Coordinates of C-alpha atoms (C1' of nucleotides) in Angstrom, one line a residue:
Chain A
M594 CA 0.0 0.0 0.0
S595 CA 2.4 2.7 -1.1
G596 CA -0.3 5.0 -2.5
Q597 CA 0.6 4.1 -6.1
F598 CA -3.0 4.1 -7.2
S599 CA -4.6 5.8 -10.1
R600 CA -7.7 8.0 -9.4
V601 CA -10.8 7.0 -11.3
A602 CA -11.4 10.5 -12.5
A603 CA -8.0 10.6 -14.3
L604 CA -8.5 7.1 -15.8
L605 CA -12.0 7.9 -17.2
L606 CA -10.7 11.2 -18.6
E607 CA -7.4 10.2 -20.1
G608 CA -6.6 6.6 -19.3
Q609 CA -5.1 4.8 -22.3
P610 CA -6.3 1.3 -23.3
G611 CA -3.5 -1.2 -22.9
T612 CA -1.9 0.4 -19.8
S613 CA -1.7 -1.5 -16.5
V614 CA -3.2 0.3 -13.5
S615 CA -4.2 -0.1 -9.9
V616 CA -7.2 1.5 -8.4
S617 CA -8.7 1.5 -4.9
G618 CA -12.1 2.5 -3.8
W619 CA -15.5 1.5 -2.6
V620 CA -18.0 -0.8 -4.4
R621 CA -21.2 0.9 -5.5
T622 CA -22.7 -2.2 -7.1
R623 CA -21.8 -5.6 -8.5
R624 CA -23.5 -7.4 -11.4
D625 CA -22.6 -11.1 -11.9
S626 CA -22.7 -13.4 -14.8
K627 CA -23.0 -17.1 -14.0
Q628 CA -21.0 -17.6 -17.1
G629 CA -18.0 -16.7 -15.0
F630 CA -17.4 -13.0 -14.5
S631 CA -18.6 -10.0 -12.6
F632 CA -19.0 -6.3 -13.2
I633 CA -18.0 -4.1 -10.3
E634 CA -18.8 -0.4 -10.2
L635 CA -15.9 1.1 -8.2
N636 CA -16.0 4.7 -6.9
D637 CA -13.1 6.4 -5.2
G638 CA -14.6 9.8 -4.7
S639 CA -12.5 11.5 -7.3
C640 CA -15.5 12.1 -9.5
M641 CA -19.2 11.3 -9.9
A642 CA -18.7 8.4 -12.3
N643 CA -17.7 4.9 -11.3
L644 CA -15.0 2.8 -13.0
Q645 CA -16.5 -0.4 -14.4
V646 CA -14.2 -3.3 -13.4
V647 CA -14.6 -6.6 -15.2
V648 CA -13.4 -9.6 -13.1
D649 CA -13.2 -12.9 -14.8
A650 CA -13.6 -16.1 -12.8
D651 CA -10.0 -17.1 -13.4
V652 CA -8.7 -14.1 -11.5
P653 CA -6.9 -15.4 -8.4
G654 CA -9.1 -15.6 -5.4
Y655 CA -12.3 -14.7 -7.4
A656 CA -14.4 -17.5 -5.9
D657 CA -13.3 -16.6 -2.4
V658 CA -14.0 -12.9 -2.4
I659 CA -16.6 -12.2 -5.0
H660 CA -19.5 -13.0 -2.6
D661 CA -18.2 -10.4 -0.2
V662 CA -17.8 -7.7 -2.9
T663 CA -21.0 -6.0 -1.9
T664 CA -22.2 -2.4 -1.9
G665 CA -20.0 -0.5 0.4
S666 CA -17.1 -2.9 0.6
S667 CA -13.6 -1.6 -0.2
L668 CA -11.2 -3.0 -2.9
S669 CA -7.8 -2.7 -4.5
I670 CA -7.7 -3.9 -8.0
T671 CA -4.9 -4.2 -10.5
G672 CA -5.5 -4.9 -14.2
E673 CA -5.4 -3.6 -17.7
L674 CA -7.3 -0.7 -19.0
K675 CA -9.4 -1.6 -22.0
E676 CA -11.7 0.1 -24.4
S677 CA -15.2 -0.7 -23.2
P678 CA -17.7 -2.4 -25.5
G679 CA -20.5 -0.9 -23.4
A680 CA -21.9 2.5 -24.4
K681 CA -21.7 4.1 -21.0
Q682 CA -18.0 4.4 -20.5
R683 CA -15.0 4.9 -22.7
V684 CA -12.7 2.6 -20.8
E685 CA -13.1 -0.2 -18.2
L686 CA -10.6 -2.1 -16.1
Q687 CA -10.0 -5.8 -16.9
A688 CA -8.9 -7.1 -13.5
S689 CA -5.9 -9.4 -13.1
S690 CA -5.9 -9.3 -9.3
I691 CA -8.4 -8.3 -6.7
E692 CA -7.9 -7.6 -3.0
L693 CA -10.8 -7.2 -0.7
L694 CA -9.8 -4.6 1.9
G695 CA -12.9 -4.4 4.0
T696 CA -16.3 -6.0 3.8
A697 CA -19.7 -4.3 4.3
D698 CA -22.4 -6.6 5.5
A699 CA -25.2 -6.2 3.0
E700 CA -27.8 -6.9 5.7
S701 CA -26.7 -4.0 7.9
Y702 CA -25.0 -1.5 5.6
P703 CA -27.4 1.5 5.6
L704 CA -26.7 2.7 2.1
Q705 CA -28.7 0.9 -0.6
K706 CA -28.5 1.1 -4.3
K707 CA -31.4 3.5 -4.4
R708 CA -32.4 7.0 -3.5
H709 CA -32.5 7.9 0.2
S710 CA -34.1 10.9 1.8
F711 CA -31.8 13.6 2.9
E712 CA -33.4 13.4 6.4
F713 CA -32.3 9.8 6.7
L714 CA -28.8 10.5 5.3
R715 CA -28.4 13.2 7.9
E716 CA -28.7 10.5 10.6
I717 CA -25.8 8.7 9.0
A718 CA -23.5 11.7 8.3
H719 CA -20.5 9.4 8.6
L720 CA -21.6 7.4 5.5
R721 CA -23.4 10.0 3.4
P722 CA -20.3 11.2 1.6
R723 CA -20.3 7.9 -0.1
T724 CA -23.4 8.8 -2.0
N725 CA -23.4 10.5 -5.4
T726 CA -25.1 13.7 -4.0
F727 CA -22.8 14.2 -1.0
G728 CA -19.7 13.3 -3.0
A729 CA -20.7 16.0 -5.5
I730 CA -21.4 18.5 -2.7
A731 CA -18.0 17.8 -1.2
R732 CA -16.2 18.3 -4.5
V733 CA -18.1 21.5 -5.3
R734 CA -17.5 22.9 -1.8
N735 CA -13.8 22.2 -2.2
C736 CA -13.8 24.0 -5.5
V737 CA -15.6 27.0 -4.0
C738 CA -13.1 27.3 -1.2
Y739 CA -10.2 27.2 -3.7
S740 CA -12.0 29.7 -5.9
I741 CA -12.5 32.1 -2.9
H742 CA -8.8 32.1 -2.0
N743 CA -7.9 32.5 -5.7
F744 CA -10.3 35.4 -6.2
F745 CA -8.8 37.4 -3.3
Q746 CA -5.2 36.3 -3.8
T747 CA -5.2 37.4 -7.5
R748 CA -6.6 40.8 -6.4
G749 CA -3.9 41.3 -3.8
F750 CA -6.0 40.7 -0.7
L751 CA -4.2 39.4 2.4
N752 CA -5.7 36.4 4.1
V753 CA -6.0 37.2 7.8
Q754 CA -6.8 34.7 10.6
T755 CA -9.1 36.4 13.0
P756 CA -9.7 34.8 16.4
I757 CA -12.3 32.1 17.0
I758 CA -12.3 32.8 20.7
T759 CA -13.1 36.4 21.3
T760 CA -14.0 38.8 24.1
S761 CA -15.4 41.4 21.7
D762 CA -19.1 41.4 21.1
C763 CA -19.8 42.2 17.4
E764 CA -23.1 43.8 18.2
G765 CA -26.1 42.8 16.2
A766 CA -24.7 39.5 15.0
G767 CA -26.7 37.4 17.3
E768 CA -26.4 35.2 20.4
M769 CA -22.9 33.9 21.3
F770 CA -21.6 30.6 22.7
T771 CA -19.7 31.2 25.9
V772 CA -16.2 29.8 26.2
T773 CA -15.4 29.0 29.8
T774 CA -13.3 26.6 32.0
L775 CA -15.3 27.5 35.1
L776 CA -17.7 24.6 34.6
N777 CA -14.7 22.2 34.7
E778 CA -14.4 23.0 38.5
L779 CA -18.0 22.1 39.2
R780 CA -18.5 18.8 41.0
V781 CA -21.9 18.1 39.8
E782 CA -22.2 15.8 36.8
S783 CA -25.6 15.4 35.3
G784 CA -25.4 11.6 35.3
E785 CA -24.6 11.3 39.0
S786 CA -27.8 12.5 40.5
R787 CA -31.4 13.0 39.4
A788 CA -32.0 16.0 37.2
G789 CA -33.8 18.1 39.8
E790 CA -31.1 17.7 42.4
S791 CA -28.2 18.3 40.1
S792 CA -29.6 21.5 38.6
E793 CA -30.3 22.9 42.1
A794 CA -26.8 22.1 43.2
L795 CA -25.5 23.4 39.9
S796 CA -27.3 26.7 40.2
S797 CA -26.1 27.3 43.8
Q798 CA -22.5 26.7 42.5
L799 CA -23.1 28.8 39.4
S800 CA -24.1 31.8 41.6
T801 CA -20.7 31.9 43.0
L802 CA -18.9 32.0 39.6
N803 CA -17.2 35.1 38.5
W804 CA -15.9 35.8 35.1
T805 CA -12.7 37.3 36.5
D806 CA -11.9 33.8 37.7
D807 CA -12.4 32.4 34.3
F808 CA -9.6 31.4 31.9
F809 CA -9.4 34.7 30.1
G810 CA -10.3 36.8 33.1
K811 CA -13.4 38.0 31.3
R812 CA -16.3 36.6 29.5
A813 CA -15.2 34.9 26.3
S814 CA -17.2 33.6 23.4
L815 CA -16.9 31.9 20.0
T816 CA -16.8 34.5 17.3
V817 CA -19.9 35.6 15.5
S818 CA -17.8 37.6 13.0
G819 CA -14.2 38.4 12.3
Q820 CA -15.1 41.8 10.9
L821 CA -13.9 44.1 13.7
E822 CA -10.6 42.4 13.8
A823 CA -10.4 42.3 10.0
E824 CA -10.8 46.1 10.1
I825 CA -7.6 46.3 12.1
Y826 CA -5.6 44.6 9.4
A827 CA -7.4 46.3 6.5
T828 CA -6.5 49.7 8.0
S829 CA -2.8 48.7 8.2
L830 CA -2.0 46.4 5.3
G831 CA -4.6 47.1 2.6
P832 CA -7.4 44.8 1.5
V833 CA -7.7 41.6 3.6
Y834 CA -10.1 38.7 3.9
T835 CA -11.0 36.2 6.5
F836 CA -12.3 32.7 5.9
G837 CA -13.2 30.6 8.8
P838 CA -15.9 29.1 11.0
T839 CA -18.4 31.4 12.7
F840 CA -20.8 30.5 15.5
R841 CA -24.3 31.7 16.4
A842 CA -26.1 30.4 19.5
E843 CA -29.5 31.3 18.2
N844 CA -32.1 28.7 18.6
S845 CA -33.0 28.9 14.9
N846 CA -34.5 26.0 13.2
T847 CA -34.6 26.7 9.5
A848 CA -33.2 25.3 6.3
R849 CA -30.9 28.4 6.0
H850 CA -29.3 28.6 9.5
L851 CA -26.5 26.7 11.2
A852 CA -25.0 27.2 14.7
E853 CA -21.6 26.7 13.1
F854 CA -21.0 27.9 9.6
W855 CA -18.2 29.2 7.4
M856 CA -18.0 32.9 6.4
V857 CA -15.8 34.9 4.1
E858 CA -15.3 38.5 5.1
P859 CA -13.3 40.8 2.8
E860 CA -12.5 44.2 4.2
M861 CA -11.1 47.0 2.0
P862 CA -9.6 50.4 3.0
F863 CA -10.1 53.4 0.8
C864 CA -13.3 51.9 -0.4
D865 CA -17.0 53.0 -0.3
L866 CA -20.2 51.1 -0.6
D867 CA -20.2 51.2 -4.4
G868 CA -16.8 49.5 -4.4
D869 CA -18.1 47.0 -1.9
M870 CA -21.2 46.1 -4.0
Q871 CA -19.0 45.8 -7.1
L872 CA -16.7 43.4 -5.3
A873 CA -19.6 41.3 -4.0
E874 CA -21.0 41.0 -7.5
D875 CA -17.6 40.0 -9.1
F876 CA -17.0 37.6 -6.2
I877 CA -20.3 35.7 -6.6
K878 CA -19.9 35.5 -10.4
T879 CA -16.3 34.3 -10.2
I880 CA -17.3 31.5 -7.8
I881 CA -20.2 30.4 -10.1
R882 CA -17.9 30.5 -13.2
D883 CA -15.3 28.4 -11.4
A884 CA -17.8 25.8 -10.2
L885 CA -19.3 25.5 -13.7
D886 CA -15.9 25.2 -15.2
Q887 CA -14.2 22.9 -12.8
C888 CA -17.1 20.7 -11.6
A889 CA -19.0 20.3 -14.8
D890 CA -20.1 16.7 -14.1
D891 CA -21.2 17.4 -10.6
M892 CA -23.1 20.5 -11.6
E893 CA -24.8 18.6 -14.4
F894 CA -25.8 16.0 -11.7
F895 CA -27.3 18.7 -9.5
N896 CA -29.2 20.1 -12.5
Q897 CA -30.6 16.7 -13.4
R898 CA -31.3 15.1 -10.0
I899 CA -31.6 17.9 -7.4
E900 CA -33.0 21.0 -9.0
K901 CA -33.8 21.3 -12.7
T902 CA -33.3 25.0 -12.8
V903 CA -29.8 25.3 -11.3
L904 CA -27.8 25.7 -14.4
E905 CA -30.3 28.1 -15.9
T906 CA -30.3 30.2 -12.8
L907 CA -26.5 30.3 -12.6
N908 CA -26.1 31.2 -16.2
N909 CA -28.7 33.9 -15.9
I910 CA -26.8 35.3 -12.9
L911 CA -23.6 35.4 -15.0
E912 CA -25.3 37.2 -17.9
H913 CA -26.8 40.0 -15.9
E914 CA -25.7 42.9 -13.8
F915 CA -27.1 42.7 -10.2
K916 CA -30.0 45.0 -9.8
R917 CA -29.2 47.7 -7.2
I918 CA -32.0 49.5 -5.4
S919 CA -32.2 51.4 -2.2
Y920 CA -34.1 50.2 0.7
T921 CA -36.6 53.1 0.1
E922 CA -37.1 52.0 -3.5
A923 CA -37.6 48.4 -2.2
V924 CA -40.3 49.5 0.2
D925 CA -42.0 51.4 -2.6
I926 CA -42.0 48.4 -4.9
I927 CA -43.4 46.2 -2.1
T928 CA -46.1 48.5 -1.1
A929 CA -47.0 49.3 -4.7
T930 CA -48.2 45.7 -5.4
D931 CA -51.7 44.7 -4.6
R932 CA -50.4 41.4 -3.1
K933 CA -51.4 40.6 0.4
W934 CA -48.4 40.4 2.8
E935 CA -48.4 38.6 6.0
Y936 CA -46.3 41.5 7.3
P937 CA -47.1 44.8 5.7
V938 CA -44.1 47.1 5.4
T939 CA -43.7 50.7 6.3
W940 CA -40.4 52.6 6.0
G941 CA -38.2 51.7 8.9
D942 CA -39.2 48.1 9.2
N943 CA -37.0 45.2 8.5
L944 CA -37.7 43.5 5.2
Q945 CA -39.3 40.1 5.8
A946 CA -38.3 37.0 4.0
E947 CA -41.5 37.2 1.9
H948 CA -40.6 40.6 0.7
E949 CA -37.0 39.7 -0.1
R950 CA -38.2 36.7 -2.0
Y951 CA -40.7 38.7 -3.9
L952 CA -38.1 41.2 -5.0
T953 CA -35.5 38.7 -6.2
E954 CA -37.7 35.9 -7.4
E955 CA -40.6 37.6 -8.9
H956 CA -40.1 41.3 -9.4
F957 CA -36.5 41.2 -10.8
K958 CA -36.0 37.5 -11.2
Q959 CA -32.3 37.8 -10.6
P960 CA -29.8 38.6 -7.9
M961 CA -30.2 42.1 -6.5
I962 CA -28.6 44.4 -3.9
V963 CA -30.6 46.4 -1.5
F964 CA -28.6 49.3 0.0
D965 CA -29.0 52.3 2.3
Y966 CA -31.1 50.8 5.1
P967 CA -32.6 52.7 8.0
R968 CA -30.0 53.3 10.6
S969 CA -32.4 52.3 13.4
I970 CA -32.4 48.7 12.3
K971 CA -28.6 48.3 11.6
P972 CA -25.5 48.0 13.8
F973 CA -23.4 50.8 15.1
Y974 CA -20.5 50.4 12.8
M975 CA -22.2 51.2 9.5
Y976 CA -21.5 54.6 7.8
C977 CA -24.2 57.2 8.4
N978 CA -25.6 58.9 5.3
D979 CA -26.1 62.7 5.3
D980 CA -29.8 62.3 5.3
G981 CA -29.6 61.3 9.0
K982 CA -31.9 58.4 8.5
T983 CA -30.0 55.7 6.6
V984 CA -26.7 53.9 6.7
R985 CA -24.5 52.6 3.9
A986 CA -25.5 48.9 4.3
M987 CA -26.2 46.4 1.6
D988 CA -27.7 43.0 1.3
V989 CA -27.2 40.8 -1.7
L990 CA -30.4 38.7 -2.3
V991 CA -30.5 35.8 -4.6
P992 CA -33.5 33.7 -5.8
R993 CA -34.3 30.6 -3.8
V994 CA -31.7 31.3 -1.1
G995 CA -32.4 34.9 0.0
E996 CA -29.7 36.9 1.7
I997 CA -26.3 35.5 0.8
I998 CA -24.2 38.6 1.6
G999 CA -24.5 41.3 4.1
G1000 CA -22.1 44.2 4.1
S1001 CA -21.5 47.9 4.6
Q1002 CA -19.3 50.8 4.4
R1003 CA -17.9 51.3 7.9
E1004 CA -18.2 54.5 9.9
H1005 CA -14.7 55.9 10.0
R1006 CA -15.5 59.3 11.6
L1007 CA -14.9 59.0 15.3
D1008 CA -17.5 61.6 16.4
V1009 CA -20.2 59.9 14.4
L1010 CA -19.1 56.5 15.6
D1011 CA -19.4 57.6 19.2
T1012 CA -22.9 59.0 18.6
R1013 CA -23.9 55.6 17.1
L1014 CA -22.4 53.7 20.0
Q1015 CA -24.4 55.8 22.3
E1016 CA -27.6 55.4 20.2
C1017 CA -27.2 51.7 20.4
G1018 CA -26.6 51.7 24.1
L1019 CA -23.1 50.4 23.9
D1020 CA -20.2 51.2 26.2
S1021 CA -17.6 53.0 24.1
E1022 CA -14.9 51.9 26.6
E1023 CA -15.5 48.3 25.4
Y1024 CA -14.7 49.4 21.9
W1025 CA -11.5 51.3 22.8
W1026 CA -9.4 49.6 20.2
Y1027 CA -12.0 49.9 17.6
R1028 CA -12.2 53.6 18.3
D1029 CA -8.4 53.9 18.1
L1030 CA -8.6 52.9 14.5
R1031 CA -10.6 56.1 14.0
R1032 CA -8.4 58.2 16.2
Y1033 CA -5.2 57.4 14.4
G1034 CA -5.1 57.6 10.6
T1035 CA -8.7 56.7 9.9
V1036 CA -9.7 55.9 6.4
P1037 CA -13.0 55.1 4.6
H1038 CA -13.4 51.4 4.4
A1039 CA -16.0 48.8 3.6
G1040 CA -16.5 45.0 3.6
F1041 CA -19.1 42.2 3.6
G1042 CA -19.7 38.7 4.8
L1043 CA -20.6 35.8 2.5
G1044 CA -22.1 32.7 4.0
L1045 CA -20.3 29.8 2.4
E1046 CA -23.1 27.3 2.9
R1047 CA -25.6 29.7 1.4
M1048 CA -23.4 30.1 -1.6
L1049 CA -23.5 26.3 -1.9
L1050 CA -27.2 26.2 -1.7
L1051 CA -27.3 28.6 -4.6
L1052 CA -24.8 26.5 -6.6
T1053 CA -26.1 23.0 -5.9
G1054 CA -29.9 23.6 -5.7
M1055 CA -29.9 21.8 -2.4
Q1056 CA -32.7 23.0 -0.2
N1057 CA -31.3 22.4 3.3
I1058 CA -28.2 24.1 4.6
R1059 CA -27.5 21.0 6.8
D1060 CA -26.8 19.1 3.6
V1061 CA -24.1 21.3 2.2
I1062 CA -21.8 21.3 5.3
P1063 CA -20.1 18.0 6.2
F1064 CA -21.0 18.0 9.9
P1065 CA -24.0 20.3 10.5
R1066 CA -24.4 21.9 14.0
T1067 CA -28.0 22.9 14.8
P1068 CA -29.9 23.0 18.0
K1069 CA -29.8 19.4 19.5
H1070 CA -27.4 18.2 16.8
A1071 CA -23.7 17.7 17.1
E1072 CA -23.5 13.9 16.8
F1073 CA -20.7 13.5 14.3
Chain B
rU51 C1' -38.5 30.2 20.4
rG52 C1' -43.7 30.5 17.9
rC53 C1' -47.3 28.2 14.5
rG54 C1' -48.3 23.9 11.6
rG55 C1' -47.3 18.8 10.3
rU56 C1' -45.2 13.9 10.7
rG57 C1' -43.4 9.4 13.6
rU58 C1' -45.8 2.1 10.7
rA59 C1' -40.0 -3.5 8.3
rG60 C1' -33.1 -1.5 6.6
rC61 C1' -35.4 2.6 3.2
rC62 C1' -40.0 5.0 0.9
rC63 C1' -44.8 4.6 2.4
rA64 C1' -50.7 2.6 2.5
rA65 C1' -54.3 1.5 6.0
rU66 C1' -59.8 7.4 9.7
rG67 C1' -62.0 2.1 15.4
rG68 C1' -62.3 -4.5 13.3
rU69 C1' -56.8 -10.1 10.3
rA70 C1' -51.0 -3.9 9.5
rA71 C1' -51.0 -3.4 2.4
rG72 C1' -47.5 -2.2 -1.4
rG73 C1' -42.8 -0.8 -3.5
rC74 C1' -37.5 -0.7 -3.0
rG75 C1' -33.2 -2.9 -0.7
rG76 C1' -31.0 -7.3 1.3
rC77 C1' -31.4 -13.0 0.9
rU78 C1' -32.1 -17.7 -2.4
rC79 C1' -32.8 -19.5 -7.4
rC80 C1' -33.0 -18.6 -12.9
rC81 C1' -31.2 -15.5 -17.0
rU82 C1' -27.6 -12.1 -18.8
rG83 C1' -21.1 -7.8 -21.9
rU84 C1' -24.0 -6.1 -17.8
rU85 C1' -24.4 -0.8 -16.4
rA86 C1' -31.0 2.4 -12.2
rA87 C1' -29.7 -4.9 -15.4
rG88 C1' -34.2 -8.6 -16.1
rG89 C1' -37.4 -12.8 -14.1
rA90 C1' -39.2 -16.0 -9.8
rG91 C1' -39.6 -17.0 -4.6
rA92 C1' -39.1 -16.9 0.6
rC93 C1' -38.1 -13.8 4.7
rG94 C1' -38.8 -9.2 7.2
rA95 C1' -43.3 -4.9 12.1
rU96 C1' -43.8 -5.1 20.2
rU97 C1' -47.1 0.8 14.4
rG98 C1' -41.6 6.8 18.5
rC99 C1' -42.1 6.2 24.3
rA100 C1' -45.6 6.2 28.7
rG101 C1' -50.4 6.3 30.2
rG102 C1' -55.8 6.4 29.1
rU103 C1' -60.8 5.5 26.4
rU104 C1' -63.0 0.9 24.1
rC105 C1' -65.3 -5.8 23.5
rG106 C1' -61.4 -4.2 20.1
rA107 C1' -56.5 1.3 18.9
rA108 C1' -51.5 2.4 13.8
rU109 C1' -56.3 5.1 14.0
rC110 C1' -59.5 8.6 19.5
rC111 C1' -57.6 11.3 24.3
rU112 C1' -53.3 13.1 27.7
rG113 C1' -48.2 13.7 28.5
rC114 C1' -43.2 13.2 26.8
rC115 C1' -39.5 12.6 22.9
rA116 C1' -37.8 13.0 18.0
rC117 C1' -37.9 14.8 13.1
rC118 C1' -39.8 18.0 9.0
rG119 C1' -41.9 22.6 7.1
rC120 C1' -42.9 27.9 7.8
rA121 C1' -41.6 32.3 10.6
rG122 C1' -38.1 35.2 13.6
rC123 C1' -32.7 35.9 14.5
rC124 C1' -28.9 36.3 10.4
rA125 C1' -24.6 34.5 6.6

RNA sequence: UGCGGUGUAGCCCAAUGGUAAGGCGGCUCCCUGUUAAGGAGACGAUUGCAGGUUCGAAUCCUGCCACCGCAGCCA
């Protein structure tokens, strides 16, 4: 086992008949002929397609192992690549030796040669990457991550690692998970006593806890955004981006939310909201173009089996400019229709999902950017417009997924920032270092956050965000 | 967290108070350069859990648990 194995993707694409190769992978299905040979569909994850392996009965060990070559079992096979008489593949492998690495009891192996519901597959997240759909998702996700780095690197952005554990509260981004070692000290363990007793004992002990005794000497949390820290580097080194996990302790139970997800956050100095919106549009289009380019087979699969309109939607996005309208115009459009809304909108309200969906799916039928939101519904750090009512915020909305990017030009004027901190009821002392960036050499700057998993929903046509991340974390779920 | 829905065989599901049905998978056999292979057969279920109503409960009632959808929070 020296790793001298060919990948199926390469063999199918450019393998030459007559060459001797070794492959290793997992069996998708086996078809036997009693005349004395078997077809094995072998998948090694390198691509959607399987390699068809033909094993004649005179291959050493054939009779011993073939019965155990079941769906899910693992094999190494050596043989000669041949032109395939069958119509469905250019080449196939004529085996000369076969080694069964691991069996998979057909009775108990959960994956069958048939369609499974995504709900069921979520319960076996350790096996679901062996399916066509989740293999394709993993490859496209990988492609997107590469594309993201490539997009920024070729534009001179610096990749900055912002902290996952933080003591700064990026206001407005939601509930945070507390990071503490204080509980390690507690003697009560839930299994030891009955629930009522333990929680009583627990709460009496909890009441004596003090954050100053904690590991960091103050309350620490998992990050909800790397933006504030990214601003530090952006206002020192030029354009930067962060790309990492983000955590929200919201008890949200939807197909679009995760407690742990991946976010990309570019931050650009000497940049206003127009530049920010332009970057967001170029960014999304580049990711789409790369995925269509580099994962053509997987994307074709999504279009055929998951969502019939995916390719059409993506191509439509590439061909059109994103529609840009102000929040005020958006409200006008929404109130001008005679449609009945569950939540009627008046200027100053948050746009509801039904409104955003109407705008992007029905009114414009393409991605769009809504900008200049009321300052009363947006966080303290966004740049205040001269009208005194709005801030330079923008949301990118796409059909079927909704908000995929949220961003803004940042408030770089210290006096205005202080006013906003006060308006939002925040203690400016807590933001001393953030204020310093405005005290010393402040510059206009802007940035946004893209939810990686939401981008994947758009690309793949998958409907539930839990199915585009390998190990989804949602309320009551962290099994794998 | 709120509202709504659903829990029946490994999977997808039918059965609205009266013998728990069908399909797929797996298993056995037959056929076959096959490829979502084809044909035949046998097997497979304490109907989510705990109570209750009833001669009788998958079905009705109560509680709990789990999952799904929609909404809010946002990416």
